[in-house]
PDB file of C-alpha atoms in Angstrom:
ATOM      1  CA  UNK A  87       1.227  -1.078 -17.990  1.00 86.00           C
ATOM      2  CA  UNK A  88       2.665   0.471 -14.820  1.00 96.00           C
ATOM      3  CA  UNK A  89       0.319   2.911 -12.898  1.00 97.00           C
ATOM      4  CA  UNK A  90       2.047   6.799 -12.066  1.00 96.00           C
ATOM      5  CA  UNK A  91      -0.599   6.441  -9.362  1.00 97.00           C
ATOM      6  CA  UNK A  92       1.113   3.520  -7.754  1.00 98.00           C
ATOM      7  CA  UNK A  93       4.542   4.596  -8.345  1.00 98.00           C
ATOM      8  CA  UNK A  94       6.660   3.843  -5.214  1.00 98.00           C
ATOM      9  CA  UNK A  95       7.460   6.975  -2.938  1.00 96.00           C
ATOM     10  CA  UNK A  96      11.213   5.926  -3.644  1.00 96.00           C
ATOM     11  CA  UNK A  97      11.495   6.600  -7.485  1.00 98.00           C
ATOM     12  CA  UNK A  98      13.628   9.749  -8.007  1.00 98.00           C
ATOM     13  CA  UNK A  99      11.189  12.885  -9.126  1.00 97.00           C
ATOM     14  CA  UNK A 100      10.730  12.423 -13.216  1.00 97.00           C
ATOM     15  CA  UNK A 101       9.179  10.721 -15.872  1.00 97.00           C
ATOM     16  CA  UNK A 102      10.733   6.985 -15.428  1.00 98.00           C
ATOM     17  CA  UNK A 103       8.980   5.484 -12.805  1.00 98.00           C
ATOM     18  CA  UNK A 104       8.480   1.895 -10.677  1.00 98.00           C
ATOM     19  CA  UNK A 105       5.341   1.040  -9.318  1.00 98.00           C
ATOM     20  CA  UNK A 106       4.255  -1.665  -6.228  1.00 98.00           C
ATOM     21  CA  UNK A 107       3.719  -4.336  -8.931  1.00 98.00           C
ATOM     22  CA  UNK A 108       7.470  -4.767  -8.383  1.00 98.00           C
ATOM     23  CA  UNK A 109       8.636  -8.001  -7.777  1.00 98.00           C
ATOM     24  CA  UNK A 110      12.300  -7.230  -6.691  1.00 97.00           C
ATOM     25  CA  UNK A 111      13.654  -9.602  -9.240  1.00 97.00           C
ATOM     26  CA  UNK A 112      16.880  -7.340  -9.927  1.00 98.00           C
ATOM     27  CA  UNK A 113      16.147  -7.352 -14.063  1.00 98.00           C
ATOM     28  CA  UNK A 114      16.445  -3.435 -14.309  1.00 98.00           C
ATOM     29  CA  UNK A 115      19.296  -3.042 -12.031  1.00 98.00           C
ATOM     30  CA  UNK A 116      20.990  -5.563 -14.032  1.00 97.00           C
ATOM     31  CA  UNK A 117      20.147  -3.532 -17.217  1.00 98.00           C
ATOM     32  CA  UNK A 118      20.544  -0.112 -16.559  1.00 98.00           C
ATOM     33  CA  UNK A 119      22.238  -0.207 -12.717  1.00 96.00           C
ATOM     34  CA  UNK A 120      22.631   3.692 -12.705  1.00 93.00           C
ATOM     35  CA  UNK A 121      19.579   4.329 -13.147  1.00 98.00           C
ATOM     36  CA  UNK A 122      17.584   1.584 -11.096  1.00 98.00           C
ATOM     37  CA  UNK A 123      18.340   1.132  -7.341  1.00 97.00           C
ATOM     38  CA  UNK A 124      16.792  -0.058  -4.351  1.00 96.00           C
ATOM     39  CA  UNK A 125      18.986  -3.703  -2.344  1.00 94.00           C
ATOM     40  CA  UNK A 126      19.139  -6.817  -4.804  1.00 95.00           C
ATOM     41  CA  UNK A 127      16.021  -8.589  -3.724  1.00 94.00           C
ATOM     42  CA  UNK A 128      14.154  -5.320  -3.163  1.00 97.00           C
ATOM     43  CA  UNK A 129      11.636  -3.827  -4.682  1.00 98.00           C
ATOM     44  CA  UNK A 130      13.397  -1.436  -7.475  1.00 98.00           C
ATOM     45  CA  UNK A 131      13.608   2.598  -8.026  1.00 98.00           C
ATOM     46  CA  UNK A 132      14.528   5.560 -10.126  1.00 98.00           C
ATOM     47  CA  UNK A 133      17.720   6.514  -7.903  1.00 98.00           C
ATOM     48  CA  UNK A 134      18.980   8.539 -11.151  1.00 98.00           C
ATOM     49  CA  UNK A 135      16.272  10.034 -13.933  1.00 98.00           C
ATOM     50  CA  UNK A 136      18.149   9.042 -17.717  1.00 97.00           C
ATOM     51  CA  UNK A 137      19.654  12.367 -19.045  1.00 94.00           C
ATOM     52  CA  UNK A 138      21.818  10.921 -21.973  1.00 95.00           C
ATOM     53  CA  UNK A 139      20.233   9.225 -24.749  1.00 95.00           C
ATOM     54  CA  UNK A 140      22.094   6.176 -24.072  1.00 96.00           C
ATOM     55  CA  UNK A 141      20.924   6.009 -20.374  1.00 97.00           C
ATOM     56  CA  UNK A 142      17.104   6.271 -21.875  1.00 97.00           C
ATOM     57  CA  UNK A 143      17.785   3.596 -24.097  1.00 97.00           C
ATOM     58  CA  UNK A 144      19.124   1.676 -21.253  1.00 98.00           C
ATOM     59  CA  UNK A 145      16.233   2.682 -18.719  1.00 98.00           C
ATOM     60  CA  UNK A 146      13.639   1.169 -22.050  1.00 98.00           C
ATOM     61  CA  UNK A 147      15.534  -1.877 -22.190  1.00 98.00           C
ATOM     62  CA  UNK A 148      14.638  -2.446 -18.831  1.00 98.00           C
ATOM     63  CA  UNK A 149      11.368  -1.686 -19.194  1.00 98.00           C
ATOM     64  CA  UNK A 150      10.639  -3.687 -21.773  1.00 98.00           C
ATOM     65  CA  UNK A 151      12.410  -6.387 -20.122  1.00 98.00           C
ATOM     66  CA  UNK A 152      10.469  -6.157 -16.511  1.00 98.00           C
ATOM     67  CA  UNK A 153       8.524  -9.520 -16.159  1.00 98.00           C
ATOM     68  CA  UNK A 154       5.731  -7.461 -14.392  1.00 98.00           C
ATOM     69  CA  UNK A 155       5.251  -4.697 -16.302  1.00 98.00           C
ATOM     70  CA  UNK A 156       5.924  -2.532 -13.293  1.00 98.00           C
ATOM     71  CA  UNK A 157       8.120   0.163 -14.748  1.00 98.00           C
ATOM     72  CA  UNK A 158       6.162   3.294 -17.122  1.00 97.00           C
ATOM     73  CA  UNK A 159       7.710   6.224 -19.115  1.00 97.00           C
ATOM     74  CA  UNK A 160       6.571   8.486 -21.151  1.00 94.00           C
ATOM     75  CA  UNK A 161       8.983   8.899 -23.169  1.00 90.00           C
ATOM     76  CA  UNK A 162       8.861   7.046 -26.620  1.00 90.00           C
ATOM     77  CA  UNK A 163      11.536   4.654 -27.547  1.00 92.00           C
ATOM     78  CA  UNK A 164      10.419   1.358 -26.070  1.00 93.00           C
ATOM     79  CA  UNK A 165       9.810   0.153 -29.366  1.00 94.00           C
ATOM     80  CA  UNK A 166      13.684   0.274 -30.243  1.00 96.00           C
ATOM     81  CA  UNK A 167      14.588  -0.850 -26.861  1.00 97.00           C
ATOM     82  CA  UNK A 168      12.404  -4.027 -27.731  1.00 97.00           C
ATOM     83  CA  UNK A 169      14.408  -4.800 -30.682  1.00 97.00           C
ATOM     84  CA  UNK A 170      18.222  -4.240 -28.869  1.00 98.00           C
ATOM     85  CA  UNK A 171      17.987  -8.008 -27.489  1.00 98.00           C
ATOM     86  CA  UNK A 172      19.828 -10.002 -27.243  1.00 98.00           C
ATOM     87  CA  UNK A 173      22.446  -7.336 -25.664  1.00 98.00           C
ATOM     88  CA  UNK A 174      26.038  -8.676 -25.784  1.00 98.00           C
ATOM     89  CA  UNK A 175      27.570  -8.844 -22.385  1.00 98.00           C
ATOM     90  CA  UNK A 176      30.732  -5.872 -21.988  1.00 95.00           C
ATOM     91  CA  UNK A 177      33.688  -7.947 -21.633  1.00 94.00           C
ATOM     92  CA  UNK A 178      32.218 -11.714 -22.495  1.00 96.00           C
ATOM     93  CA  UNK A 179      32.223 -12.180 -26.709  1.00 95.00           C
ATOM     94  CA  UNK A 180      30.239 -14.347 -27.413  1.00 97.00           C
ATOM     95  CA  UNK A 181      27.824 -14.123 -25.011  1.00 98.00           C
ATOM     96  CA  UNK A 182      24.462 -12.010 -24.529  1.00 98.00           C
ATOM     97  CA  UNK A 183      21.792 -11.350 -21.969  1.00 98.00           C
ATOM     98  CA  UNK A 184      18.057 -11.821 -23.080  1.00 98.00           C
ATOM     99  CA  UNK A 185      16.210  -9.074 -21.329  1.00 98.00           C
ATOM    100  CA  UNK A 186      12.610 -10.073 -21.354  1.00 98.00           C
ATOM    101  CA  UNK A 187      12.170 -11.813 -18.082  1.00 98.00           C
ATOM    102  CA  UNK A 188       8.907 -13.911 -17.121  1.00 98.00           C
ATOM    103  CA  UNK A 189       7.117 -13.510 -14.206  1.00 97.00           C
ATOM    104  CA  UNK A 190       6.829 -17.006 -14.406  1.00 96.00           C
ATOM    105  CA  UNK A 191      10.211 -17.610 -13.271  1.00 97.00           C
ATOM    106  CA  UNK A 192      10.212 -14.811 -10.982  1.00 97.00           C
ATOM    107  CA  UNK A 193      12.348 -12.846 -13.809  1.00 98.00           C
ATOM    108  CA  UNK A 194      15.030 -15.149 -13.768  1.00 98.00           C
ATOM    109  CA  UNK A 195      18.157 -13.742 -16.377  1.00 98.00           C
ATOM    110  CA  UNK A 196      18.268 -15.879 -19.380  1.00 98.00           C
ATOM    111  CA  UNK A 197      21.648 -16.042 -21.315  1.00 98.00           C
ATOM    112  CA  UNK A 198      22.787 -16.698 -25.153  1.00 98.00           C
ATOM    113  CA  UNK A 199      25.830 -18.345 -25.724  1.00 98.00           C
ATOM    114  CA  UNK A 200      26.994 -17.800 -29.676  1.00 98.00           C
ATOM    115  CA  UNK A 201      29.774 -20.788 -30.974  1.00 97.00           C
ATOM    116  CA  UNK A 202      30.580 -22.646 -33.907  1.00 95.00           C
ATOM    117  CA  UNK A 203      28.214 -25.952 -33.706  1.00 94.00           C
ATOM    118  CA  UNK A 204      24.894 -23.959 -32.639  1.00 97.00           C
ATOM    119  CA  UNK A 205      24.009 -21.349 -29.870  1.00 98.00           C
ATOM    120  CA  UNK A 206      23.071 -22.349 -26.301  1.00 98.00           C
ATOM    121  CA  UNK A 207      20.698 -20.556 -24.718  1.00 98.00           C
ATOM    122  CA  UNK A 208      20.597 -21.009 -21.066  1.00 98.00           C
ATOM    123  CA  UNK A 209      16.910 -21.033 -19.403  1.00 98.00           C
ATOM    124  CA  UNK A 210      14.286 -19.436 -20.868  1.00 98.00           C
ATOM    125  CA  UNK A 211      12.954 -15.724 -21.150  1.00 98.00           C
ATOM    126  CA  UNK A 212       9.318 -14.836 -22.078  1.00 98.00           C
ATOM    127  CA  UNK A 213       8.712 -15.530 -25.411  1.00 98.00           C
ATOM    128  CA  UNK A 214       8.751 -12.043 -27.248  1.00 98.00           C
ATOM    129  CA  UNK A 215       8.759 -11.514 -31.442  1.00 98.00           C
ATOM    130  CA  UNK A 216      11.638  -9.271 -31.241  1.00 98.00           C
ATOM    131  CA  UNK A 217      13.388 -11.142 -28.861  1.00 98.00           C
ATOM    132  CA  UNK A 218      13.273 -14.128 -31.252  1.00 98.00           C
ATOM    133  CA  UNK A 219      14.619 -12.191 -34.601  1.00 98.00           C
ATOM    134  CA  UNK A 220      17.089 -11.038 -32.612  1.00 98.00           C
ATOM    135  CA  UNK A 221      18.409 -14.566 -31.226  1.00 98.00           C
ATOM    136  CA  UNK A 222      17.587 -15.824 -35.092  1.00 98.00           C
ATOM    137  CA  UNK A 223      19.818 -13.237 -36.406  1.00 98.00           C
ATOM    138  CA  UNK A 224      22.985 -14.422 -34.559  1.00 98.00           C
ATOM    139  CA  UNK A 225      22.767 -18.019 -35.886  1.00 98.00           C
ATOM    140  CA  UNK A 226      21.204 -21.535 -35.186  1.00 98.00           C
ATOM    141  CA  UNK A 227      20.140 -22.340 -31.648  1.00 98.00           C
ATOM    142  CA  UNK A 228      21.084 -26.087 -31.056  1.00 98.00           C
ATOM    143  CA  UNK A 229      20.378 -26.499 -27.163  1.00 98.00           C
ATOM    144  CA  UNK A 230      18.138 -24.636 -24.815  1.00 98.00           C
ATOM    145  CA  UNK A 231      19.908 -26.144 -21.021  1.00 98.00           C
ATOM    146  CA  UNK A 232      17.122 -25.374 -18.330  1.00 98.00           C
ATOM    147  CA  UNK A 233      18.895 -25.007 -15.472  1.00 98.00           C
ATOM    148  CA  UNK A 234      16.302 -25.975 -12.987  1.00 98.00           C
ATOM    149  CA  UNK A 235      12.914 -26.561 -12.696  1.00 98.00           C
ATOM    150  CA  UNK A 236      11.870 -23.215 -11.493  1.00 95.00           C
ATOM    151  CA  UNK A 237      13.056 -21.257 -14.642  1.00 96.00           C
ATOM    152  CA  UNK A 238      11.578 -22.890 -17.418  1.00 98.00           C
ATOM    153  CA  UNK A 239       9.097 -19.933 -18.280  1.00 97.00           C
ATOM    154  CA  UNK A 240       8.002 -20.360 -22.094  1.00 98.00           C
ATOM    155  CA  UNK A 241      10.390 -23.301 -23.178  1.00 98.00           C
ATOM    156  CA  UNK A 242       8.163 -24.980 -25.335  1.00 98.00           C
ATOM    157  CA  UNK A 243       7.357 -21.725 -27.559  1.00 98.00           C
ATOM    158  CA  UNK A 244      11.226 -21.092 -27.890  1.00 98.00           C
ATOM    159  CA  UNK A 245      11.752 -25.026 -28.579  1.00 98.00           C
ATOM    160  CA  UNK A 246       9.268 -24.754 -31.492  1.00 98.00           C
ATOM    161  CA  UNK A 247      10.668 -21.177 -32.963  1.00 98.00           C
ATOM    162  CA  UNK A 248      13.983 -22.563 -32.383  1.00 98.00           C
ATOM    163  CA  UNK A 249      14.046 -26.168 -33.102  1.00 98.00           C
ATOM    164  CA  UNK A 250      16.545 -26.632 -30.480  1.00 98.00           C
ATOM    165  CA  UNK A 251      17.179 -29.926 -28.244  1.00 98.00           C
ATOM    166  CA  UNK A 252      15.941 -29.170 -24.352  1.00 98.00           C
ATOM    167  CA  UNK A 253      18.120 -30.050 -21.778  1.00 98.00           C
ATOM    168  CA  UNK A 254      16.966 -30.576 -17.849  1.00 98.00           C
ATOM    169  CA  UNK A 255      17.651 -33.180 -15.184  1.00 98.00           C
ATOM    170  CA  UNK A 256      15.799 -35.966 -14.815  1.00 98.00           C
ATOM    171  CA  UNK A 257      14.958 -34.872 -11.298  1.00 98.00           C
ATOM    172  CA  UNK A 258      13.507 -31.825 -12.569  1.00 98.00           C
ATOM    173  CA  UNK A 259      11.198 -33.227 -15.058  1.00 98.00           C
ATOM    174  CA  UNK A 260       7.477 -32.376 -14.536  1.00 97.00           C
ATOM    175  CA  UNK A 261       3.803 -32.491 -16.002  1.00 96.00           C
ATOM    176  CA  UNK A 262       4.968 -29.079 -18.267  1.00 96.00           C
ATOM    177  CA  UNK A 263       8.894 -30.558 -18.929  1.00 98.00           C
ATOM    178  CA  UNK A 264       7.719 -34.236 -19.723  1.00 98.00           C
ATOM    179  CA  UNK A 265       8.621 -33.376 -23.294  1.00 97.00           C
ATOM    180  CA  UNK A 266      12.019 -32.205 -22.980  1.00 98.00           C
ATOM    181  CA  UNK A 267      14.599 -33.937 -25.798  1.00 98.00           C
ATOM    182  CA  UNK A 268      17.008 -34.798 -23.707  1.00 98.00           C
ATOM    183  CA  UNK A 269      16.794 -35.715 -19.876  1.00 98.00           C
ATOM    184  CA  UNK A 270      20.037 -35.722 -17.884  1.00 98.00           C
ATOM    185  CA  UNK A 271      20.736 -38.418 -14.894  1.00 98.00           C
ATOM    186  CA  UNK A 272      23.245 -39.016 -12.412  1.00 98.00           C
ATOM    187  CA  UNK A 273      25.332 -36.852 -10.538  1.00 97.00           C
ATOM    188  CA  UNK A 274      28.695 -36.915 -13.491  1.00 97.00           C
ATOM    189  CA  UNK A 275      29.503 -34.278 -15.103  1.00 98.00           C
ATOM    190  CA  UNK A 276      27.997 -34.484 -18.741  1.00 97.00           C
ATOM    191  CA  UNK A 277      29.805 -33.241 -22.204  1.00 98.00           C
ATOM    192  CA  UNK A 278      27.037 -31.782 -24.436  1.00 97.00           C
ATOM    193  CA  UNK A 279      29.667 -30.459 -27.116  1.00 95.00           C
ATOM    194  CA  UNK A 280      32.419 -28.260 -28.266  1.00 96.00           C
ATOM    195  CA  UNK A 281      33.320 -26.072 -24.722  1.00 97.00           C
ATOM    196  CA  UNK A 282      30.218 -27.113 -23.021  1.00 98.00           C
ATOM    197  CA  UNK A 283      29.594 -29.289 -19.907  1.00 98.00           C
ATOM    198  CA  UNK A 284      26.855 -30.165 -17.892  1.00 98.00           C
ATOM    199  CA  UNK A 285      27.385 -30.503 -14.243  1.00 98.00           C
ATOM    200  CA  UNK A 286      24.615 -31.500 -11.798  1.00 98.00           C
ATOM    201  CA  UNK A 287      24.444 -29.299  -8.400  1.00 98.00           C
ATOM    202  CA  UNK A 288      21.316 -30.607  -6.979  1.00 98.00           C
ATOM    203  CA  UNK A 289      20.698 -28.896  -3.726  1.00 98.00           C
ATOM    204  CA  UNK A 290      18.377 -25.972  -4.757  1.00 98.00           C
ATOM    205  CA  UNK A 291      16.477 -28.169  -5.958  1.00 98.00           C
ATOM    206  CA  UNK A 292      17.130 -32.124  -6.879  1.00 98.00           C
ATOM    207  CA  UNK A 293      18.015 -31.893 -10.470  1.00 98.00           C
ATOM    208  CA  UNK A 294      19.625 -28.538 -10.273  1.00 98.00           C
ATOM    209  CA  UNK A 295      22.632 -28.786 -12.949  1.00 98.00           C
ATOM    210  CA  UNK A 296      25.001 -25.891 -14.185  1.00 98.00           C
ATOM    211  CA  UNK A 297      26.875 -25.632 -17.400  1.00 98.00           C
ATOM    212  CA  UNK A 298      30.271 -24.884 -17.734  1.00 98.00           C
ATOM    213  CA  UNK A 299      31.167 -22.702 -20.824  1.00 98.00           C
ATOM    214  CA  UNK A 300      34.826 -22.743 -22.708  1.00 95.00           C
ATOM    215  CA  UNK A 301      36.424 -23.024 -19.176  1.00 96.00           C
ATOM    216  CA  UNK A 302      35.449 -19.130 -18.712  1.00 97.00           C
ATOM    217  CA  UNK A 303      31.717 -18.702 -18.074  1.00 98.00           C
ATOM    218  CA  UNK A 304      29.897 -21.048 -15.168  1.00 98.00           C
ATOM    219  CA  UNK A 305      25.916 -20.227 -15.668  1.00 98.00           C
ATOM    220  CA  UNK A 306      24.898 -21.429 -12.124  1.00 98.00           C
ATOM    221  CA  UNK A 307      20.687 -20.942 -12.397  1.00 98.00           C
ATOM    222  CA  UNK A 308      19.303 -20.427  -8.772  1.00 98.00           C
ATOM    223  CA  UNK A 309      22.888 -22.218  -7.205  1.00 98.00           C
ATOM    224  CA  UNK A 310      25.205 -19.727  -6.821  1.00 98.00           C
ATOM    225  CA  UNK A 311      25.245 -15.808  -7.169  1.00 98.00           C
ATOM    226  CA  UNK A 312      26.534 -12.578  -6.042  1.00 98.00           C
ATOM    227  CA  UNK A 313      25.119 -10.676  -3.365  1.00 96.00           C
ATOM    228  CA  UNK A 314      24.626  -7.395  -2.885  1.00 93.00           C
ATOM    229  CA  UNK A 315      28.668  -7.018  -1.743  1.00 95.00           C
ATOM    230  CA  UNK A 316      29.825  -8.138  -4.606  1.00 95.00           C
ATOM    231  CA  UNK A 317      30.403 -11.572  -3.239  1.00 97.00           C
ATOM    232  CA  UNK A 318      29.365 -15.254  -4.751  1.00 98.00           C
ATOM    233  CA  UNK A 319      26.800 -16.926  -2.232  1.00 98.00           C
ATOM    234  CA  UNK A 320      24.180 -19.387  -1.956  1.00 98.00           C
ATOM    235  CA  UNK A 321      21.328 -18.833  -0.072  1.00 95.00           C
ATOM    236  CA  UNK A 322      19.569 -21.459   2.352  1.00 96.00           C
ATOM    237  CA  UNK A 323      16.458 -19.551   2.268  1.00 95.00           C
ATOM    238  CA  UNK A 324      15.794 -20.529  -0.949  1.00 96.00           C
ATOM    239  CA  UNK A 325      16.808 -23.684  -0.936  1.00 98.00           C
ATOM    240  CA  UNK A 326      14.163 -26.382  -1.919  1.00 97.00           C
ATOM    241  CA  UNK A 327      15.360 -29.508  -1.545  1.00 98.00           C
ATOM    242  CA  UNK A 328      18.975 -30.232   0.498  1.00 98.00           C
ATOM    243  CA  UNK A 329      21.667 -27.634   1.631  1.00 98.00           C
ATOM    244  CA  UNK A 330      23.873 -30.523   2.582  1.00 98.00           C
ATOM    245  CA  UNK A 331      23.721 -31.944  -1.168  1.00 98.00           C
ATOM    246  CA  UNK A 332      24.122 -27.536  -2.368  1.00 98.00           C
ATOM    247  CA  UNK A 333      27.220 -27.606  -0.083  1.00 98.00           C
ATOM    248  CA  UNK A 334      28.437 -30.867  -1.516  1.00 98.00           C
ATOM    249  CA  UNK A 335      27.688 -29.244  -4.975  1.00 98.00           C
ATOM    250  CA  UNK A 336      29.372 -26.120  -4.570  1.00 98.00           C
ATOM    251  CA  UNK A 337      32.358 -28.206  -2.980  1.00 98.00           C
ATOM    252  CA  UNK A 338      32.350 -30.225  -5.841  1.00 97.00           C
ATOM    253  CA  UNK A 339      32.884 -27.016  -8.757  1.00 98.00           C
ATOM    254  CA  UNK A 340      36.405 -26.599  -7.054  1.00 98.00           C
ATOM    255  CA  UNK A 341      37.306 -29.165  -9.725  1.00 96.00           C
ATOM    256  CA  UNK A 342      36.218 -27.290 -12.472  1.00 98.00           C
ATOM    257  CA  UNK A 343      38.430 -24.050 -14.252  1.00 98.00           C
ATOM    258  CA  UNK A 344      36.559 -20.722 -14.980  1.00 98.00           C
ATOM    259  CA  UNK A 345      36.811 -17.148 -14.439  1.00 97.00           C
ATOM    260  CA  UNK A 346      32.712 -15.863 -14.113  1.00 98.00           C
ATOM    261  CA  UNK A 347      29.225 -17.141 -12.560  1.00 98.00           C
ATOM    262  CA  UNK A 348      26.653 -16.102 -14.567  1.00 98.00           C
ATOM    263  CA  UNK A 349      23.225 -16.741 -12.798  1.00 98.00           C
ATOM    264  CA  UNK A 350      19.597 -16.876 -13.148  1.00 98.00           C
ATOM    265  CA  UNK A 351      18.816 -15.321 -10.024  1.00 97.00           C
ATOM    266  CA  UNK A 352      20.937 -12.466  -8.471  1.00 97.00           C
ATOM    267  CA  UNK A 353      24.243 -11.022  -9.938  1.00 97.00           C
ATOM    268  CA  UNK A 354      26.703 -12.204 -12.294  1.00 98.00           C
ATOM    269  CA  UNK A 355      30.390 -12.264 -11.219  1.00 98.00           C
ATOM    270  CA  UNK A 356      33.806 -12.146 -11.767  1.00 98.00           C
ATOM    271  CA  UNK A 357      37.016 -12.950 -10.963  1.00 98.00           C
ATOM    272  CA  UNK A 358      41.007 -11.669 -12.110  1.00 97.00           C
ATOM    273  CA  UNK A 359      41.269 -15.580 -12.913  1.00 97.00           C
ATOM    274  CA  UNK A 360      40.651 -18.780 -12.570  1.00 98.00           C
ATOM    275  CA  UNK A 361      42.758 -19.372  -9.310  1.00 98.00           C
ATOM    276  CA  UNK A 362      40.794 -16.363  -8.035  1.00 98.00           C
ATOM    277  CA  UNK A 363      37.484 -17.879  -8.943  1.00 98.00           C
ATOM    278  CA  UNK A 364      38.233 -21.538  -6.864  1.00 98.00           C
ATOM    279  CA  UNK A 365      39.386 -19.218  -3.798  1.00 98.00           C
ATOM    280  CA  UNK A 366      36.165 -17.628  -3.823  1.00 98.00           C
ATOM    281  CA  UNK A 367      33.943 -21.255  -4.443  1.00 98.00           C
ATOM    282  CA  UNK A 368      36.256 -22.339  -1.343  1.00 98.00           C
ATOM    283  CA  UNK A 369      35.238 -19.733   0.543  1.00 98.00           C
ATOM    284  CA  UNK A 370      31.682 -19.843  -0.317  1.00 98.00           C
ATOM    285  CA  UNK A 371      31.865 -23.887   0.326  1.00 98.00           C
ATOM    286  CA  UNK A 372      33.193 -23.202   3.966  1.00 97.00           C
ATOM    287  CA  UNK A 373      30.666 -21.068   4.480  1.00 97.00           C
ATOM    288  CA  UNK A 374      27.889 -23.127   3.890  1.00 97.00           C
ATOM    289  CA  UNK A 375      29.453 -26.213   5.654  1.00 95.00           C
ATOM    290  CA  UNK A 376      29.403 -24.027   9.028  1.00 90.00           C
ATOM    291  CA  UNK A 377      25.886 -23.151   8.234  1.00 70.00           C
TER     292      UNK A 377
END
């Protein structure tokens, strides 16, 4: 539970606060960005107390969905904000974000793909009972693609409630992933089904891989993101294994056609289309070749 006596000086005077357990993973500003503020790896405040109903019910969902349990209310309502996950994306049918980060993957965003031939969901959030009807009630999930070795979090509890097929590269495998159904090698781009491709960026780390989505929605784990202006970027800060082999990754996606990056760690984006999108990977390429 989150502290009122630790509450960061920051937070806006009210009820909703954040406290210095904050991590600065960018979950509640994702959720609820009018209320939460603070830079994108910050630690997070209340810029904005709710006032609406529907800014309270986004304010719970983030608290709910904190990995560190570092935002407290008063107010009731959590209970119904635990049960509005999976929360369908504005703009994207089809597709949903989780909520319920792990602090075990430094609340990385997980994301739920909904097609004809079985759901995708891409990484893994922290296992949750409401979190799992909810995913249940929008059909089968067939694969779970773990985008990188960093964001695995619970995998094997949602494998088991799921009964879906694990996907990671083999270069990401470890003593907790040794039992993942289906380990992807090479460098190739791999089909997996119906609108879905696996393409392997290794750079952030050495298996990294990204899946492409119906040729509209590029989920990009820890390899690509927006910043804080709105930008895509990589970052060589966080790069654990080769930013020659990231650049030569991100180079690489100029071959493939979508229209949004949807990532694990900092901010989704998007672009008018997909001629905008490869500009913008250019860009981003160039960029990290003169780094």
């Amino acid at each position: 539970m989150a502290r009122p006596q630790a509450r960061l000086p920051g937070n806006a005077p009210g009820d909703l606060f954040v406290d210095d357990a904050c991590i600065g993973c960018d979950t509640c500003r994702r959720i609820a960005p009018g209320t939460f503020g603070g830079g994108i790896w910050d630690q997070a405040v209340v810029e904005r107390q709710p006032a609406a109903e529907a800014e309270w019910r986004r304010a719970l969902m983030a608290l709910v969905s904190c990995p560190v349990a570092a935002i407290g209310a008063s107010r009731r309502g959590a209970a119904e904000a635990a049960r509005a996950f999976p929360d369908p994306v504005a703009g994207a049918g089809g597709l949903f974000d989780c909520g319920y980060a792990s602090d075990r993957s430094f609340g990385a965003a997980s994301w739920l793909v909904v097609r004809e031939g079985g759901n995708v969901l891409v990484d893994s959030p922290r296992f949750a009972r409401p979190l799992l009807e909810g995913i249940r009630a929008l059909g089968p999930v067939r694969f779970m693609v773990l985008t990188h070795r960093d964001d695995v979090a619970d995998h094997r509890k949602w494998a088991g409630a799921l009964g879906c097929e694990r996907v990671l590269h083999a270069r990401d495998v470890g003593r907790s992933t040794a039992d993942v159904e289906r380990k992807v090698e090479g460098d190739a781009p791999v089909p997996l089904g119906e609108g879905l491709l696996l393409v392997p960026v290794p750079g952030h780390t050495a298996g990294s891989i990204a899946l492409l989505c119906r040729e509209r929605w590029l989920f990009t784990g820890d390899h690509l993101w927006a910043g804080e202006d709105g930008r895509l970027e990589a970052g060589r800060d966080v790069c654990w294994h080769s930013w020659a082999e990231q650049t030569r990754s991100t180079e690489r996606l100029l071959d493939l056609r979508f229209e949004a990056v949807f990532p694990g760690h900092g901010r989704p984006w998007r672009a008018a289309s997909p001629a905008e999108a490869r500009r913008e990977v250019a860009r981003v390429a160039a960029a990290m070749r003169g780094a």
